[in-house]
Amino acid sequence: MRTTTAIFRIKRQSKMDRSDPHICRYCGNVLKSKSSLRQHEISHTGTGKGYTCCDKVFFSKANLNRHRCHVHGEEKAFVCTKCS
């Protein structure tokens, strides 16, 4: 038996597969969603807020955090709400 979440994911993926591809006007990269395309194009234009580390610029905080974790070995500081 499938969970509601699994069914939602299947429906969402099916919708994405049917939608028109979103093509980057700068490099021709094909992305599946309009929001992904918008975020991708920021990397070409340099518009928007940038996060810097190691003389590199990241246009999303998630990419900066991924860089910090993989390159610098930094981990997120997790504070347990029950034991802290």
GROMACS .gro file of N, CA and C in nm:
model
  252
    1MET      N    1   0.084  -0.119   0.000
    1MET     CA    2   0.000   0.000   0.000
    1MET      C    3   0.088   0.125   0.000
    2ARG      N    4   0.059   0.217  -0.085
    2ARG     CA    5   0.138   0.339  -0.096
    2ARG      C    6   0.089   0.445   0.001
    3THR      N    7   0.182   0.521   0.051
    3THR     CA    8   0.145   0.630   0.141
    3THR      C    9   0.101   0.750   0.058
    4THR      N   10   0.036   0.841   0.125
    4THR     CA   11  -0.009   0.963   0.058
    4THR      C   12   0.110   1.040   0.002
    5THR      N   13   0.219   1.045   0.076
    5THR     CA   14   0.338   1.116   0.030
    5THR      C   15   0.393   1.053  -0.097
    6ALA      N   16   0.399   0.922  -0.103
    6ALA     CA   17   0.450   0.854  -0.222
    6ALA      C   18   0.362   0.882  -0.343
    7ILE      N   19   0.233   0.879  -0.322
    7ILE     CA   20   0.138   0.907  -0.431
    7ILE      C   21   0.156   1.050  -0.480
    8PHE      N   22   0.172   1.144  -0.386
    8PHE     CA   23   0.193   1.285  -0.422
    8PHE      C   24   0.319   1.299  -0.507
    9ARG      N   25   0.427   1.233  -0.466
    9ARG     CA   26   0.553   1.241  -0.542
    9ARG      C   27   0.537   1.186  -0.683
   10ILE      N   28   0.467   1.076  -0.696
   10ILE     CA   29   0.446   1.016  -0.829
   10ILE      C   30   0.367   1.111  -0.918
   11LYS      N   31   0.260   1.170  -0.864
   11LYS     CA   32   0.179   1.265  -0.942
   11LYS      C   33   0.261   1.387  -0.981
   12ARG      N   34   0.341   1.437  -0.887
   12ARG     CA   35   0.422   1.555  -0.914
   12ARG      C   36   0.526   1.526  -1.022
   13GLN      N   37   0.593   1.412  -1.012
   13GLN     CA   38   0.694   1.375  -1.112
   13GLN      C   39   0.630   1.357  -1.249
   14SER      N   40   0.512   1.297  -1.252
   14SER     CA   41   0.441   1.278  -1.378
   14SER      C   42   0.409   1.412  -1.442
   15LYS      N   43   0.366   1.508  -1.360
   15LYS     CA   44   0.335   1.641  -1.410
   15LYS      C   45   0.461   1.708  -1.464
   16MET      N   46   0.572   1.693  -1.393
   16MET     CA   47   0.698   1.753  -1.438
   16MET      C   48   0.745   1.691  -1.569
   17ASP      N   49   0.725   1.560  -1.584
   17ASP     CA   50   0.767   1.492  -1.706
   17ASP      C   51   0.689   1.541  -1.828
   18ARG      N   52   0.562   1.579  -1.806
   18ARG     CA   53   0.477   1.625  -1.916
   18ARG      C   54   0.499   1.772  -1.951
   19SER      N   55   0.551   1.849  -1.855
   19SER     CA   56   0.563   1.992  -1.878
   19SER      C   57   0.675   2.022  -1.978
   20ASP      N   58   0.666   2.139  -2.037
   20ASP     CA   59   0.768   2.182  -2.131
   20ASP      C   60   0.900   2.201  -2.058
   21PRO      N   61   1.010   2.167  -2.121
   21PRO     CA   62   1.140   2.189  -2.056
   21PRO      C   63   1.169   2.339  -2.049
   22HIS      N   64   1.242   2.378  -1.951
   22HIS     CA   65   1.280   2.518  -1.934
   22HIS      C   66   1.428   2.528  -1.970
   23ILE      N   67   1.458   2.603  -2.075
   23ILE     CA   68   1.593   2.606  -2.131
   23ILE      C   69   1.662   2.737  -2.094
   24CYS      N   70   1.784   2.724  -2.041
   24CYS     CA   71   1.864   2.840  -2.004
   24CYS      C   72   1.905   2.915  -2.130
   25ARG      N   73   1.879   3.044  -2.132
   25ARG     CA   74   1.913   3.124  -2.250
   25ARG      C   75   2.062   3.153  -2.261
   26TYR      N   76   2.137   3.125  -2.155
   26TYR     CA   77   2.281   3.152  -2.156
   26TYR      C   78   2.365   3.031  -2.197
   27CYS      N   79   2.326   2.911  -2.151
   27CYS     CA   80   2.410   2.794  -2.180
   27CYS      C   81   2.334   2.678  -2.243
   28GLY      N   82   2.200   2.690  -2.252
   28GLY     CA   83   2.122   2.584  -2.314
   28GLY      C   84   2.089   2.468  -2.222
   29ASN      N   85   2.127   2.477  -2.095
   29ASN     CA   86   2.096   2.373  -1.998
   29ASN      C   87   1.945   2.359  -1.985
   30VAL      N   88   1.895   2.236  -1.976
   30VAL     CA   89   1.751   2.211  -1.967
   30VAL      C   90   1.716   2.178  -1.823
   31LEU      N   91   1.621   2.252  -1.769
   31LEU     CA   92   1.576   2.230  -1.632
   31LEU      C   93   1.427   2.198  -1.634
   32LYS      N   94   1.381   2.127  -1.533
   32LYS     CA   95   1.243   2.079  -1.534
   32LYS      C   96   1.143   2.176  -1.475
   33SER      N   97   1.188   2.275  -1.400
   33SER     CA   98   1.091   2.368  -1.342
   33SER      C   99   1.134   2.512  -1.366
   34LYS      N  100   1.036   2.599  -1.365
   34LYS     CA  101   1.062   2.740  -1.389
   34LYS      C  102   1.148   2.798  -1.277
   35SER      N  103   1.122   2.755  -1.154
   35SER     CA  104   1.200   2.807  -1.041
   35SER      C  105   1.345   2.759  -1.048
   36SER      N  106   1.367   2.636  -1.093
   36SER     CA  107   1.504   2.586  -1.110
   36SER      C  108   1.577   2.665  -1.217
   37LEU      N  109   1.507   2.697  -1.324
   37LEU     CA  110   1.565   2.777  -1.432
   37LEU      C  111   1.603   2.915  -1.381
   38ARG      N  112   1.513   2.977  -1.306
   38ARG     CA  113   1.539   3.111  -1.253
   38ARG      C  114   1.664   3.110  -1.164
   39GLN      N  115   1.673   3.011  -1.075
   39GLN     CA  116   1.788   2.999  -0.986
   39GLN      C  117   1.916   2.972  -1.066
   40HIS      N  118   1.907   2.888  -1.167
   40HIS     CA  119   2.023   2.855  -1.250
   40HIS      C  120   2.073   2.979  -1.325
   41GLU      N  121   1.982   3.057  -1.381
   41GLU     CA  122   2.022   3.174  -1.459
   41GLU      C  123   2.090   3.280  -1.374
   42ILE      N  124   2.060   3.284  -1.246
   42ILE     CA  125   2.127   3.378  -1.155
   42ILE      C  126   2.277   3.350  -1.153
   43SER      N  127   2.314   3.223  -1.167
   43SER     CA  128   2.457   3.189  -1.167
   43SER      C  129   2.529   3.248  -1.288
   44HIS      N  130   2.457   3.274  -1.396
   44HIS     CA  131   2.518   3.334  -1.515
   44HIS      C  132   2.521   3.487  -1.505
   45THR      N  133   2.415   3.545  -1.452
   45THR     CA  134   2.403   3.691  -1.453
   45THR      C  135   2.469   3.757  -1.334
   46GLY      N  136   2.481   3.684  -1.223
   46GLY     CA  137   2.540   3.743  -1.104
   46GLY      C  138   2.446   3.835  -1.030
   47THR      N  139   2.319   3.836  -1.069
   47THR     CA  140   2.222   3.919  -0.999
   47THR      C  141   2.177   3.846  -0.874
   48GLY      N  142   2.122   3.919  -0.784
   48GLY     CA  143   2.074   3.857  -0.661
   48GLY      C  144   2.183   3.858  -0.555
   49LYS      N  145   2.147   3.809  -0.439
   49LYS     CA  146   2.237   3.807  -0.326
   49LYS      C  147   2.337   3.694  -0.342
   50GLY      N  148   2.463   3.724  -0.327
   50GLY     CA  149   2.565   3.622  -0.337
   50GLY      C  150   2.628   3.593  -0.202
   51TYR      N  151   2.667   3.470  -0.181
   51TYR     CA  152   2.736   3.429  -0.059
   51TYR      C  153   2.878   3.392  -0.099
   52THR      N  154   2.978   3.446  -0.029
   52THR     CA  155   3.116   3.421  -0.068
   52THR      C  156   3.189   3.334   0.034
   53CYS      N  157   3.280   3.254  -0.019
   53CYS     CA  158   3.369   3.171   0.062
   53CYS      C  159   3.482   3.128  -0.032
   54CYS      N  160   3.606   3.133   0.014
   54CYS     CA  161   3.721   3.089  -0.068
   54CYS      C  162   3.727   3.161  -0.202
   55ASP      N  163   3.693   3.286  -0.205
   55ASP     CA  164   3.691   3.363  -0.330
   55ASP      C  165   3.593   3.307  -0.433
   56LYS      N  166   3.496   3.230  -0.387
   56LYS     CA  167   3.390   3.179  -0.474
   56LYS      C  168   3.259   3.244  -0.432
   57VAL      N  169   3.167   3.257  -0.527
   57VAL     CA  170   3.037   3.315  -0.497
   57VAL      C  171   2.931   3.209  -0.519
   58PHE      N  172   2.844   3.193  -0.421
   58PHE     CA  173   2.733   3.098  -0.429
   58PHE      C  174   2.604   3.178  -0.426
   59PHE      N  175   2.513   3.146  -0.517
   59PHE     CA  176   2.392   3.225  -0.528
   59PHE      C  177   2.275   3.164  -0.452
   60SER      N  178   2.300   3.058  -0.378
   60SER     CA  179   2.199   3.007  -0.286
   60SER      C  180   2.269   2.966  -0.159
   61LYS      N  181   2.202   2.986  -0.048
   61LYS     CA  182   2.261   2.951   0.081
   61LYS      C  183   2.283   2.800   0.091
   62ALA      N  184   2.197   2.723   0.027
   62ALA     CA  185   2.211   2.577   0.029
   62ALA      C  186   2.342   2.535  -0.037
   63ASN      N  187   2.377   2.599  -0.150
   63ASN     CA  188   2.504   2.567  -0.217
   63ASN      C  189   2.624   2.608  -0.133
   64LEU      N  190   2.613   2.721  -0.065
   64LEU     CA  191   2.720   2.764   0.024
   64LEU      C  192   2.739   2.664   0.137
   65ASN      N  193   2.629   2.622   0.198
   65ASN     CA  194   2.637   2.526   0.308
   65ASN      C  195   2.694   2.393   0.260
   66ARG      N  196   2.656   2.349   0.141
   66ARG     CA  197   2.710   2.225   0.085
   66ARG      C  198   2.861   2.238   0.066
   67HIS      N  199   2.905   2.352   0.014
   67HIS     CA  200   3.048   2.379  -0.004
   67HIS      C  201   3.121   2.373   0.130
   68ARG      N  202   3.066   2.442   0.229
   68ARG     CA  203   3.131   2.444   0.361
   68ARG      C  204   3.143   2.305   0.420
   69CYS      N  205   3.041   2.225   0.400
   69CYS     CA  206   3.041   2.090   0.455
   69CYS      C  207   3.144   2.002   0.384
   70HIS      N  208   3.144   2.004   0.252
   70HIS     CA  209   3.231   1.914   0.175
   70HIS      C  210   3.377   1.961   0.171
   71VAL      N  211   3.398   2.091   0.156
   71VAL     CA  212   3.534   2.141   0.141
   71VAL      C  213   3.601   2.169   0.275
   72HIS      N  214   3.525   2.226   0.367
   72HIS     CA  215   3.584   2.267   0.494
   72HIS      C  216   3.550   2.172   0.609
   73GLY      N  217   3.468   2.074   0.584
   73GLY     CA  218   3.432   1.979   0.688
   73GLY      C  219   3.342   2.035   0.796
   74GLU      N  220   3.280   2.149   0.768
   74GLU     CA  221   3.190   2.209   0.867
   74GLU      C  222   3.058   2.133   0.868
   75GLU      N  223   3.008   2.111   0.985
   75GLU     CA  224   2.878   2.046   0.998
   75GLU      C  225   2.781   2.145   1.060
   76LYS      N  226   2.655   2.124   1.034
   76LYS     CA  227   2.553   2.210   1.093
   76LYS      C  228   2.551   2.187   1.243
   77ALA      N  229   2.540   2.296   1.315
   77ALA     CA  230   2.528   2.284   1.460
   77ALA      C  231   2.383   2.251   1.492
   78PHE      N  232   2.360   2.130   1.538
   78PHE     CA  233   2.225   2.086   1.570
   78PHE      C  234   2.208   2.089   1.721
   79VAL      N  235   2.108   2.159   1.766
   79VAL     CA  236   2.080   2.165   1.908
   79VAL      C  237   1.950   2.091   1.933
   80CYS      N  238   1.958   1.987   2.014
   80CYS     CA  239   1.839   1.909   2.046
   80CYS      C  240   1.748   1.990   2.137
   81THR      N  241   1.622   1.998   2.102
   81THR     CA  242   1.528   2.076   2.182
   81THR      C  243   1.489   2.004   2.310
   82LYS      N  244   1.516   1.874   2.318
   82LYS     CA  245   1.480   1.799   2.439
   82LYS      C  246   1.593   1.797   2.542
   83CYS      N  247   1.717   1.781   2.496
   83CYS     CA  248   1.826   1.770   2.594
   83CYS      C  249   1.907   1.896   2.614
   84SER      N  250   1.891   1.994   2.531
   84SER     CA  251   1.972   2.114   2.548
   84SER      C  252   1.906   2.200   2.651
   0.00000   0.00000   0.00000
